[in-house]
Amino acid sequence: MDELHNQVFSPGSLPELFSSWSRFPDAVLFSGGTELVRGQGGLVFRLPRNLIALGRIEELRRFSRTERFLDIGATATLSEILALGKILPEALRRAIAETANPQVRNLATIGGNICCPSRRMDTFAPLVALDARLELRTAVSSRWISASRFAPAFGPPLLGANELLTRIRLPLETWDYCVHRRLGTSRWPDDEGAVFSFIARAQKGILSDVRMAFAGKTLVRDREIDNAIIGKSLPLEARMATAFVDRWRTAVAEAQFPSGLLKDRFLNLVEQAVFGLCD
Ligand SMILES: Cc1cc2nc3c(=O)[nH]c(=O)nc-3n(C[C@H](O)[C@H](O)[C@H](O)COP(=O)(O)OP(=O)(O)OC[C@H]3O[C@@H](n4cnc5c(N)ncnc54)[C@H](O)[C@@H]3O)c2cc1C
């Protein structure tokens, strides 16, 4: 009888959520809903038949902090995260500040941003660069996965059946250098859009860590190439910066990008970011 009707569940706890989800395994999670209703201008929204709204689950909204990590609940809104201020790593703060507009950011959640099935949205590149980890739960299991392993180069994120993103764990490290660029022709992240995130830090004039990620329709990251300039002195020698760009040029030569133009723009950004370390 239940199956004949549209249903909206609004659980107040994770056990309640998983109980509803096991009865209606086709139910779709509704967090801020901004992605689910995007592009619908009519009076009546078209929504999946069964929905599970996450908004009443207190545990999913929480922030907590230790000396080394910031944990962000999956249903924290982008505005709430921005309001954390200076504690937020610059790469993520800038990505969130450039996402949509304040009205959308008041509703949109970080969990919905990360789990969007059609492409990697704007917080994803900085989360990968920052080595964020994601906590995923089902009714019977819980696991942590790095943001970079959560998404393949192309295609939807690697969420299992009836698996929920519950928390995002951000390492609280200091970065001395941050290049953030949002590419795209429209405000909305389309196929030609992507976010580029390049962060680096130095100790006593030596590059001690470098991380780069590019995410949109495709996810590009290579720790081996990042590592090629770690340990070099600053300012970086131009020939090392050139070698870094050349390695990327070779690495993406055969890679699938939505367009040749986007690949060229990616390589230009790599060049700008790494030559910025030569100044
Ligand atoms: C006008 C407009 C402009 C926008 N501009 C931007 C932009 O500039 N940059 C950008 O990145 N995005 C943009 N968006 C898209 C969207 O607002 C964001 O990606 C937002 O963060 C999605 O979060 P949400 O909570 O609204 O997701 P929802 O719509 O609730 O969910 C999105 C998807 O994730 C799944 N999901 C949600 N939470 C979880 C969870 N905890 N675990 C597992 N699956 C989950 C849902 O089932 C759904 O498939 C825009 C949207 C609109 C309407």
Tab-separated table of C-alpha atoms and ligand atoms in Angstrom:
chain	number	residue	atom	x	y	z
A	1	MET	CA	0.000	0.000	0.000
A	2	ASP	CA	2.840	2.385	1.020
A	3	GLU	CA	4.483	2.093	-2.407
A	4	LEU	CA	1.541	3.735	-4.179
A	5	HIS	CA	2.083	7.136	-2.578
A	6	ASN	CA	4.754	9.790	-2.648
A	7	GLN	CA	6.392	9.904	0.733
A	8	VAL	CA	8.573	12.417	2.531
A	9	PHE	CA	10.335	11.130	5.626
A	10	SER	CA	11.808	13.517	8.126
A	11	PRO	CA	13.770	11.375	10.589
A	12	GLY	CA	15.084	12.902	13.802
A	13	SER	CA	18.000	10.482	14.186
A	14	LEU	CA	20.248	8.213	12.134
A	15	PRO	CA	18.526	4.988	13.308
A	16	GLU	CA	15.179	6.457	12.188
A	17	LEU	CA	16.711	7.458	8.851
A	18	PHE	CA	18.102	3.988	8.155
A	19	SER	CA	14.847	2.385	9.221
A	20	SER	CA	12.913	4.463	6.639
A	21	TRP	CA	15.601	3.826	4.030
A	22	SER	CA	15.427	0.064	4.500
A	23	ARG	CA	11.649	0.163	3.967
A	24	PHE	CA	11.977	2.461	0.931
A	25	PRO	CA	15.422	1.763	-0.577
A	26	ASP	CA	14.644	3.955	-3.605
A	27	ALA	CA	14.161	7.042	-1.391
A	28	VAL	CA	16.442	9.955	-2.300
A	29	LEU	CA	18.178	12.064	0.348
A	30	PHE	CA	17.079	15.702	0.454
A	31	SER	CA	19.555	17.954	2.225
A	32	GLY	CA	19.318	21.632	1.186
A	33	GLY	CA	17.396	20.572	-1.933
A	34	THR	CA	19.035	23.252	-4.109
A	35	GLU	CA	20.534	20.706	-6.483
A	36	LEU	CA	17.419	18.518	-6.540
A	37	VAL	CA	15.175	21.431	-7.572
A	38	ARG	CA	17.721	23.312	-9.670
A	39	GLY	CA	16.397	24.640	-12.960
A	40	GLN	CA	12.742	24.140	-11.977
A	41	GLY	CA	10.889	27.398	-12.407
A	42	GLY	CA	7.338	26.023	-12.312
A	43	LEU	CA	4.799	26.313	-9.507
A	44	VAL	CA	5.128	22.633	-8.640
A	45	PHE	CA	8.519	21.009	-8.165
A	46	ARG	CA	9.235	17.649	-9.775
A	47	LEU	CA	10.832	15.536	-7.079
A	48	PRO	CA	11.747	11.874	-6.670
A	49	ARG	CA	8.827	9.717	-5.503
A	50	ASN	CA	10.219	9.100	-2.022
A	51	LEU	CA	12.375	11.579	-0.157
A	52	ILE	CA	14.272	11.487	3.109
A	53	ALA	CA	14.841	14.999	4.460
A	54	LEU	CA	18.008	15.286	6.539
A	55	GLY	CA	17.286	18.636	8.212
A	56	ARG	CA	16.040	17.340	11.584
A	57	ILE	CA	19.034	15.140	12.348
A	58	GLU	CA	21.022	17.171	14.857
A	59	GLU	CA	24.088	14.916	14.628
A	60	LEU	CA	24.519	15.794	10.949
A	61	ARG	CA	24.681	19.542	11.597
A	62	ARG	CA	27.456	19.524	14.179
A	63	PHE	CA	30.867	21.132	14.020
A	64	SER	CA	33.682	19.961	16.257
A	65	ARG	CA	37.312	20.878	16.464
A	66	THR	CA	40.509	19.390	17.824
A	67	GLU	CA	44.010	20.808	17.534
A	68	ARG	CA	44.522	18.978	14.238
A	69	PHE	CA	41.094	18.651	12.650
A	70	LEU	CA	37.844	20.430	11.980
A	71	ASP	CA	34.851	18.093	11.642
A	72	ILE	CA	31.896	19.470	9.691
A	73	GLY	CA	28.514	17.730	9.717
A	74	ALA	CA	27.226	16.895	6.241
A	75	THR	CA	24.129	19.097	6.564
A	76	ALA	CA	26.025	22.208	7.647
A	77	THR	CA	25.073	24.900	5.161
A	78	LEU	CA	27.682	26.689	3.082
A	79	SER	CA	26.801	29.945	4.924
A	80	GLU	CA	27.336	28.316	8.333
A	81	ILE	CA	30.726	27.052	7.185
A	82	LEU	CA	31.733	30.473	5.829
A	83	ALA	CA	30.770	31.983	9.195
A	84	LEU	CA	33.528	29.918	10.846
A	85	GLY	CA	35.885	32.611	9.576
A	86	LYS	CA	39.651	32.369	9.873
A	87	ILE	CA	39.811	28.771	11.037
A	88	LEU	CA	38.646	27.711	7.567
A	89	PRO	CA	41.510	26.976	5.140
A	90	GLU	CA	41.655	29.732	2.520
A	91	ALA	CA	41.227	27.348	-0.439
A	92	LEU	CA	37.882	26.100	0.896
A	93	ARG	CA	36.740	29.507	2.124
A	94	ARG	CA	37.262	31.032	-1.314
A	95	ALA	CA	35.495	28.160	-3.071
A	96	ILE	CA	32.452	28.477	-0.805
A	97	ALA	CA	32.381	32.268	-1.024
A	98	GLU	CA	32.197	31.986	-4.834
A	99	THR	CA	29.476	29.326	-4.820
A	100	ALA	CA	26.089	30.561	-6.085
A	101	ASN	CA	24.776	33.497	-4.016
A	102	PRO	CA	23.968	34.109	-0.316
A	103	GLN	CA	20.361	32.886	-0.677
A	104	VAL	CA	21.451	29.556	-2.168
A	105	ARG	CA	24.349	29.232	0.306
A	106	ASN	CA	21.877	29.614	3.206
A	107	LEU	CA	20.153	26.405	2.052
A	108	ALA	CA	22.868	24.466	0.231
A	109	THR	CA	24.793	21.982	2.360
A	110	ILE	CA	28.329	20.752	2.034
A	111	GLY	CA	27.102	17.141	1.922
A	112	GLY	CA	24.853	17.912	-1.057
A	113	ASN	CA	27.726	19.717	-2.753
A	114	ILE	CA	30.039	16.719	-2.343
A	115	CYS	CA	27.447	14.074	-3.282
A	116	CYS	CA	26.048	15.777	-6.391
A	117	PRO	CA	25.924	12.894	-8.911
A	118	SER	CA	26.339	14.806	-12.204
A	119	ARG	CA	29.752	16.401	-11.659
A	120	ARG	CA	32.175	17.512	-8.936
A	121	MET	CA	30.864	20.766	-7.507
A	122	ASP	CA	32.808	23.783	-6.290
A	123	THR	CA	34.002	22.597	-2.867
A	124	PHE	CA	35.477	19.389	-4.239
A	125	ALA	CA	38.858	20.553	-5.598
A	126	PRO	CA	39.863	22.300	-2.340
A	127	LEU	CA	38.640	19.341	-0.274
A	128	VAL	CA	40.845	17.026	-2.345
A	129	ALA	CA	43.824	19.405	-2.163
A	130	LEU	CA	43.394	19.721	1.609
A	131	ASP	CA	43.260	15.915	1.986
A	132	ALA	CA	39.821	16.022	3.592
A	133	ARG	CA	38.323	12.724	4.686
A	134	LEU	CA	34.682	11.765	4.469
A	135	GLU	CA	32.718	9.609	6.886
A	136	LEU	CA	30.167	7.375	5.172
A	137	ARG	CA	27.582	5.303	6.982
A	138	THR	CA	25.010	2.672	6.188
A	139	ALA	CA	22.593	1.026	8.606
A	140	VAL	CA	25.291	-1.506	9.501
A	141	SER	CA	28.674	0.016	8.662
A	142	SER	CA	30.798	3.103	8.921
A	143	ARG	CA	33.937	3.957	6.937
A	144	TRP	CA	36.276	6.875	6.270
A	145	ILE	CA	37.493	7.629	2.764
A	146	SER	CA	39.704	10.417	1.440
A	147	ALA	CA	37.910	12.958	-0.762
A	148	SER	CA	40.261	12.050	-3.643
A	149	ARG	CA	39.169	8.397	-3.510
A	150	PHE	CA	35.497	9.274	-3.194
A	151	ALA	CA	35.219	10.285	-6.848
A	152	PRO	CA	36.577	8.612	-9.979
A	153	ALA	CA	38.125	10.726	-12.760
A	154	PHE	CA	34.683	10.789	-14.418
A	155	GLY	CA	31.222	9.840	-13.176
A	156	PRO	CA	29.274	9.945	-9.939
A	157	PRO	CA	30.877	9.686	-6.505
A	158	LEU	CA	31.507	6.235	-5.082
A	159	LEU	CA	28.608	6.094	-2.643
A	160	GLY	CA	27.391	2.589	-1.890
A	161	ALA	CA	23.724	1.588	-1.866
A	162	ASN	CA	21.858	3.471	0.868
A	163	GLU	CA	25.068	5.055	2.072
A	164	LEU	CA	25.011	8.453	3.723
A	165	LEU	CA	27.777	11.040	3.982
A	166	THR	CA	27.770	12.070	7.637
A	167	ARG	CA	30.929	14.112	8.304
A	168	ILE	CA	33.797	15.872	6.588
A	169	ARG	CA	37.133	15.933	8.420
A	170	LEU	CA	39.462	18.766	7.450
A	171	PRO	CA	43.088	18.761	8.583
A	172	LEU	CA	43.888	22.167	10.133
A	173	GLU	CA	47.256	22.880	8.557
A	174	THR	CA	48.827	26.182	7.654
A	175	TRP	CA	49.304	26.940	3.968
A	176	ASP	CA	51.502	29.834	2.831
A	177	TYR	CA	50.438	29.932	-0.802
A	178	CYS	CA	47.004	29.420	-2.321
A	179	VAL	CA	45.869	29.783	-5.917
A	180	HIS	CA	42.134	29.325	-6.382
A	181	ARG	CA	40.331	29.768	-9.705
A	182	ARG	CA	36.770	29.030	-10.680
A	183	LEU	CA	36.444	28.483	-14.431
A	184	GLY	CA	33.233	28.540	-16.374
A	185	THR	CA	31.088	30.634	-18.589
A	186	SER	CA	27.984	30.638	-16.397
A	187	ARG	CA	27.238	31.199	-12.706
A	188	TRP	CA	25.989	27.636	-12.604
A	189	PRO	CA	28.816	25.019	-12.707
A	190	ASP	CA	28.326	23.618	-16.226
A	191	ASP	CA	30.432	21.059	-18.120
A	192	GLU	CA	32.929	23.742	-19.194
A	193	GLY	CA	33.384	24.849	-15.598
A	194	ALA	CA	35.781	23.563	-12.965
A	195	VAL	CA	37.622	24.672	-9.854
A	196	PHE	CA	41.410	24.741	-9.666
A	197	SER	CA	43.074	24.597	-6.282
A	198	PHE	CA	46.843	24.825	-5.712
A	199	ILE	CA	48.251	25.106	-2.196
A	200	ALA	CA	51.807	25.042	-0.921
A	201	ARG	CA	53.794	25.668	2.221
A	202	ALA	CA	57.444	26.199	3.005
A	203	GLN	CA	59.747	25.704	5.952
A	204	LYS	CA	62.958	27.709	6.141
A	205	GLY	CA	62.739	28.563	2.457
A	206	ILE	CA	62.183	24.960	1.348
A	207	LEU	CA	58.903	23.798	-0.203
A	208	SER	CA	57.607	21.273	2.306
A	209	ASP	CA	54.246	20.431	0.745
A	210	VAL	CA	52.424	21.084	-2.522
A	211	ARG	CA	48.937	19.908	-3.443
A	212	MET	CA	46.950	20.550	-6.564
A	213	ALA	CA	43.473	19.461	-7.631
A	214	PHE	CA	41.152	20.333	-10.489
A	215	ALA	CA	37.531	19.248	-10.335
A	216	GLY	CA	34.458	19.691	-12.480
A	217	LYS	CA	33.096	17.147	-14.928
A	218	THR	CA	36.474	15.473	-14.454
A	219	LEU	CA	38.742	15.148	-11.404
A	220	VAL	CA	42.465	15.676	-11.957
A	221	ARG	CA	45.047	15.067	-9.291
A	222	ASP	CA	48.487	13.445	-9.167
A	223	ARG	CA	50.433	13.324	-5.912
A	224	GLU	CA	53.537	12.050	-7.697
A	225	ILE	CA	53.725	15.212	-9.794
A	226	ASP	CA	53.047	17.383	-6.703
A	227	ASN	CA	55.929	15.623	-4.968
A	228	ALA	CA	58.346	16.458	-7.808
A	229	ILE	CA	58.873	19.999	-6.475
A	230	ILE	CA	58.677	19.247	-2.745
A	231	GLY	CA	62.060	19.788	-1.112
A	232	LYS	CA	63.116	22.474	-3.622
A	233	SER	CA	64.285	25.902	-2.458
A	234	LEU	CA	62.197	29.034	-2.811
A	235	PRO	CA	62.075	31.002	-4.982
A	236	LEU	CA	61.661	28.013	-7.257
A	237	GLU	CA	64.027	27.897	-10.221
A	238	ALA	CA	62.237	28.583	-13.507
A	239	ARG	CA	63.560	25.351	-15.053
A	240	MET	CA	61.905	23.359	-12.246
A	241	ALA	CA	58.628	25.162	-12.771
A	242	THR	CA	58.896	24.415	-16.499
A	243	ALA	CA	59.596	20.737	-15.785
A	244	PHE	CA	56.527	20.639	-13.500
A	245	VAL	CA	54.291	22.069	-16.236
A	246	ASP	CA	55.787	19.641	-18.783
A	247	ARG	CA	54.992	16.688	-16.529
A	248	TRP	CA	51.398	17.844	-16.328
A	249	ARG	CA	51.258	18.379	-20.085
A	250	THR	CA	52.339	14.755	-20.603
A	251	ALA	CA	50.028	13.467	-17.863
A	252	VAL	CA	46.900	15.038	-19.348
A	253	ALA	CA	47.798	14.482	-23.023
A	254	GLU	CA	45.615	11.379	-23.206
A	255	ALA	CA	43.268	12.277	-20.355
A	256	GLN	CA	39.572	12.723	-21.019
A	257	PHE	CA	38.478	16.362	-20.555
A	258	PRO	CA	35.059	17.795	-21.478
A	259	SER	CA	36.863	19.906	-24.110
A	260	GLY	CA	40.316	20.752	-25.458
A	261	LEU	CA	39.738	24.339	-24.322
A	262	LEU	CA	39.265	23.263	-20.709
A	263	LYS	CA	42.446	21.188	-20.888
A	264	ASP	CA	44.366	24.245	-22.191
A	265	ARG	CA	42.913	26.410	-19.433
A	266	PHE	CA	43.922	23.811	-16.856
A	267	LEU	CA	47.521	23.805	-18.151
A	268	ASN	CA	47.596	27.626	-18.116
A	269	LEU	CA	46.524	27.581	-14.476
A	270	VAL	CA	49.198	25.019	-13.579
A	271	GLU	CA	51.764	27.306	-15.221
A	272	GLN	CA	50.514	30.442	-13.448
A	273	ALA	CA	50.397	28.691	-10.076
A	274	VAL	CA	53.832	27.081	-10.203
A	275	PHE	CA	55.572	30.122	-11.720
A	276	GLY	CA	54.069	32.125	-8.837
A	277	LEU	CA	56.533	30.208	-6.644
A	278	CYS	CA	59.458	31.564	-8.715
A	279	ASP	CA	58.817	35.227	-7.772
B	1	LIG	C1	20.825	29.115	-8.561
B	1	LIG	C2	21.826	28.056	-8.184
B	1	LIG	C3	23.176	28.325	-8.315
B	1	LIG	C4	24.116	27.355	-7.958
B	1	LIG	N1	25.436	27.658	-8.077
B	1	LIG	C5	26.357	26.758	-7.669
B	1	LIG	C6	27.749	27.077	-7.716
B	1	LIG	O1	28.158	28.170	-8.106
B	1	LIG	N2	28.627	26.124	-7.301
B	1	LIG	C7	28.221	24.894	-6.835
B	1	LIG	O2	29.064	24.073	-6.438
B	1	LIG	N3	26.916	24.573	-6.795
B	1	LIG	C8	25.976	25.464	-7.190
B	1	LIG	N4	24.650	25.143	-7.142
B	1	LIG	C9	24.257	23.757	-6.804
B	1	LIG	C10	23.913	23.500	-5.354
B	1	LIG	O3	23.346	24.627	-4.745
B	1	LIG	C11	25.119	23.097	-4.511
B	1	LIG	O4	25.884	22.104	-5.156
B	1	LIG	C12	24.692	22.632	-3.126
B	1	LIG	O5	25.815	22.582	-2.268
B	1	LIG	C13	23.967	21.303	-3.101
B	1	LIG	O6	23.639	21.046	-1.745
B	1	LIG	P1	22.164	20.706	-1.285
B	1	LIG	O7	22.217	20.525	0.181
B	1	LIG	O8	21.190	21.710	-1.781
B	1	LIG	O9	21.984	19.317	-2.045
B	1	LIG	P2	20.651	18.519	-2.372
B	1	LIG	O10	19.978	19.138	-3.558
B	1	LIG	O11	19.838	18.293	-1.160
B	1	LIG	O12	21.319	17.118	-2.789
B	1	LIG	C14	22.194	16.995	-3.907
B	1	LIG	C15	22.484	15.498	-4.139
B	1	LIG	O13	23.275	14.960	-3.081
B	1	LIG	C16	22.591	13.896	-2.401
B	1	LIG	N5	22.906	14.082	-0.982
B	1	LIG	C17	22.684	15.205	-0.256
B	1	LIG	N6	23.180	15.062	0.984
B	1	LIG	C18	23.721	13.824	1.047
B	1	LIG	C19	24.395	13.092	2.084
B	1	LIG	N7	24.617	13.613	3.292
B	1	LIG	N8	24.825	11.833	1.807
B	1	LIG	C20	24.617	11.284	0.581
B	1	LIG	N9	23.993	11.928	-0.434
B	1	LIG	C21	23.549	13.187	-0.205
B	1	LIG	C22	21.127	14.088	-2.750
B	1	LIG	O14	20.395	12.872	-2.691
B	1	LIG	C23	21.224	14.644	-4.164
B	1	LIG	O15	21.440	13.606	-5.092
B	1	LIG	C24	23.686	26.091	-7.471
B	1	LIG	C25	22.311	25.832	-7.334
B	1	LIG	C26	21.392	26.795	-7.684
B	1	LIG	C27	19.931	26.490	-7.508
